[in-house]
Amino acid sequence: MLVLGIESSCDETGIALYDTDTGLLAHRLHSQIAMHTEYGGVVPELASRDHIRRVLPLTETCLAEAGKAIADVDAIAYTEGPGLAGALLVGASVANALGFALQKPVVGVHHLEGHLLSPLLAEPAPQFPFIALLVSGGHTQLMAVRGIGQYELLGETVDDAAGEAFDKSAKLLGLSYPGGPQVSKLADTGDATRFKLPRPMLHSGDLDFSFSGLKTAVLNLVKKEQQEDGTLDDATRADVCAAFQEAIVDVLTRKCLAALKQTGMKRLVIAGGVGANRQLRAGLDDAAKRRRFEVFYPPLALCTDNGAMIAFAGAMRLKYAAADYQFGVKPRWDLASLPAA
Amino acid sequence: MAYLALDTSTEHLSLALSHKGSVIAHDWHVGQRHAEQTLPRLEALLAEAGVARADLQGIAFGMGPGSFTGLRIGCGIAQGLGFGLNVPVIGVSTLEALAQGSGADKVFACLDARMQQVYVARYLRGNDGWQEVGEALVCNPDAVPVPEDAGWTGVGSGFSAYGDVLATRLGQHLAASEPARFPLARDVLALALPRFAAGLGRPADEATLVYLRDKVALKTHERAAK
């Protein structure tokens, strides 16, 4: 079965072709980050206007790369939610009309299920059950995953997502939107021991996270260390980044360990944009060796939003694909409400 | 040989199908439920006309201005149909569709653009279809371009939302008005058919929209300047 995947939930248009026999055939991504940078954040209306220009050209590129025609597609998967309603509707409209034209079934995919299952696209793929840390600009969740659609939420952030804390701290440090990746880059050159930042909720006794206090601590540090012109010198800025990243990685790592201990599971899966963070990967790899568990990551290119994870998750849910073409989107959608596949 | 037109730019869903020289057209008030209703109703329309998907030779759609989200559902559907069926697509101005639908020869087309603004364009009926006078634009109702001559028929939701303001602004230039008229797929189809015949259909991936309101957010430096 050849599945076309369409992702348009936020600021990236992702298209992919996944074959249930031979695997991922092609995937393409268009990021809108440059467009939104001038506005200091994602403008939903502009995001939607861009998606509608990108979906078909990216689809054509994927088809050409895979040596397939649109008529070869057996089913179409699209991100039904959660996300920006107007942006989701673009992918949903094209996907359903394509299904209608080709008389092929269409399946709406939960964006976070896409992320959650994306490590299954890597080699070696993890076996169920596993603990999943879903960590991105919009989410920080720990889940027990016992099968497709069998997700138990163990803990989540009570305020900012980890990626959001990166971006907000970047802003406080005078780095332009979206500054998270720049914080990581500067952190590599900084001294993490010069400043000590708090590890919020590390001893809360549960698996929840909180990152807004860390952001406030960064703000206070910036105020204290700033020069007369209100900026930080480069070395100080790098040191703050290093301390900040170490704090986040420390909290994420220790909560993952607690989740493994609590459930007795031996496999950990990391998904979402922050999963590309090098220090996080190093910290988890190190812990995995010491504590004897396995850790799995999606291929680096599939850490951000992408179409491959949507095509793959759709392929896992073909029994829910329908051909009534009566579509809608779910800007808010609880992952735990999904049926087992 | 069949051609399909759709318009989702207002709270109506409008579909039209031309087949063997006749046209079947339907309109429904759907509010914001275009996503769930458009394709099932299209399926029913094809069945009613006895037309198979493979008989469709081209897809026309209302390309704006209008409700942003409604427009994108229509454009996305036109793209998906055109690409999936490998047939050309043509976008038609919703303001021109208003002109086409009215019986008049001189049309002052005006749609409610929300945020106390209107979308406007003027059309003169000519031998080769409609001639647009000036440019389509978005503006405040009390600032719409005033024609130099008289005898214009005001058409569209702008005249129901801002009837008094527009009547004052346009004065004796306005001869009549049709405030209840909205862009209809049958008029989109009527405008698109000669264009398909002339080979003006475009590949689905070029199907695009005209929003007119292009300033939808402030850039960081613009916010700082406020």
XYZ file of C-alpha atoms in Angstrom, chain B residues 87-194:
108
model
C -7.435 18.305 -15.449
C -6.869 22.075 -15.632
C -8.078 24.525 -13.014
C -9.284 28.122 -13.353
C -9.807 30.609 -10.533
C -12.511 33.230 -11.084
C -12.910 36.500 -9.160
C -15.826 36.400 -6.741
C -16.481 40.070 -7.548
C -16.722 39.273 -11.255
C -19.066 36.392 -10.406
C -21.312 38.938 -8.665
C -21.337 41.030 -11.857
C -22.097 37.990 -13.974
C -24.993 37.029 -11.745
C -26.662 40.417 -11.814
C -28.736 41.366 -14.824
C -26.995 44.722 -15.077
C -24.461 46.086 -17.558
C -22.678 48.403 -15.155
C -21.927 46.680 -11.886
C -20.480 48.080 -8.694
C -19.549 44.803 -6.979
C -19.024 45.083 -3.259
C -18.509 42.364 -0.636
C -18.455 42.808 3.151
C -14.791 42.344 4.129
C -15.444 42.447 7.913
C -13.323 44.737 10.111
C -15.445 47.681 8.882
C -14.154 47.295 5.336
C -15.403 46.186 1.917
C -13.946 44.557 -1.186
C -14.920 46.500 -4.321
C -14.527 46.335 -8.085
C -16.465 47.823 -11.011
C -17.363 45.942 -14.163
C -18.745 47.003 -17.542
C -20.416 44.426 -19.738
C -18.630 44.302 -23.094
C -18.748 42.189 -26.239
C -16.021 39.861 -24.916
C -17.254 39.585 -21.368
C -16.670 41.894 -18.440
C -14.250 44.735 -18.421
C -12.875 45.635 -15.007
C -12.762 49.383 -14.376
C -9.863 50.364 -12.145
C -8.606 47.729 -9.757
C -10.277 45.501 -7.198
C -9.392 46.737 -3.727
C -10.203 46.597 -0.023
C -11.141 49.880 1.690
C -13.436 51.542 4.202
C -17.061 51.775 2.973
C -16.970 55.584 3.046
C -13.867 55.601 0.851
C -14.942 53.399 -2.068
C -13.999 54.765 -5.503
C -16.858 56.879 -6.888
C -17.640 56.319 -10.589
C -17.661 59.351 -12.881
C -20.967 58.473 -14.517
C -24.382 57.293 -13.374
C -26.392 54.121 -13.851
C -24.409 51.666 -11.696
C -26.042 48.709 -10.016
C -24.627 47.925 -6.583
C -24.297 44.168 -6.033
C -23.235 42.084 -3.063
C -23.144 41.842 0.730
C -21.352 45.188 1.066
C -24.676 46.815 0.223
C -26.465 44.983 3.028
C -23.745 45.590 5.624
C -23.042 49.234 4.706
C -26.076 50.194 2.586
C -26.483 53.686 4.027
C -22.798 54.592 3.933
C -22.450 53.382 0.347
C -25.683 55.127 -0.740
C -24.341 58.392 0.700
C -20.919 57.908 -0.847
C -22.154 56.875 -4.303
C -25.214 59.194 -4.403
C -26.786 59.572 -7.813
C -24.189 57.328 -9.465
C -26.051 54.341 -8.007
C -29.185 53.358 -9.950
C -30.187 50.185 -8.113
C -28.807 47.583 -5.750
C -28.906 43.824 -5.187
C -27.598 43.482 -1.627
C -28.633 39.829 -1.197
C -26.654 38.472 -4.154
C -23.581 36.359 -3.325
C -20.980 34.772 -5.618
C -22.557 31.703 -7.209
C -20.866 28.700 -8.744
C -23.140 28.909 -11.800
C -21.692 32.376 -12.503
C -18.139 31.176 -11.817
C -18.839 28.399 -14.303
C -20.299 30.768 -16.919
C -17.142 32.893 -16.715
C -14.802 29.898 -16.742
C -16.265 27.898 -19.643
C -15.067 30.235 -22.437
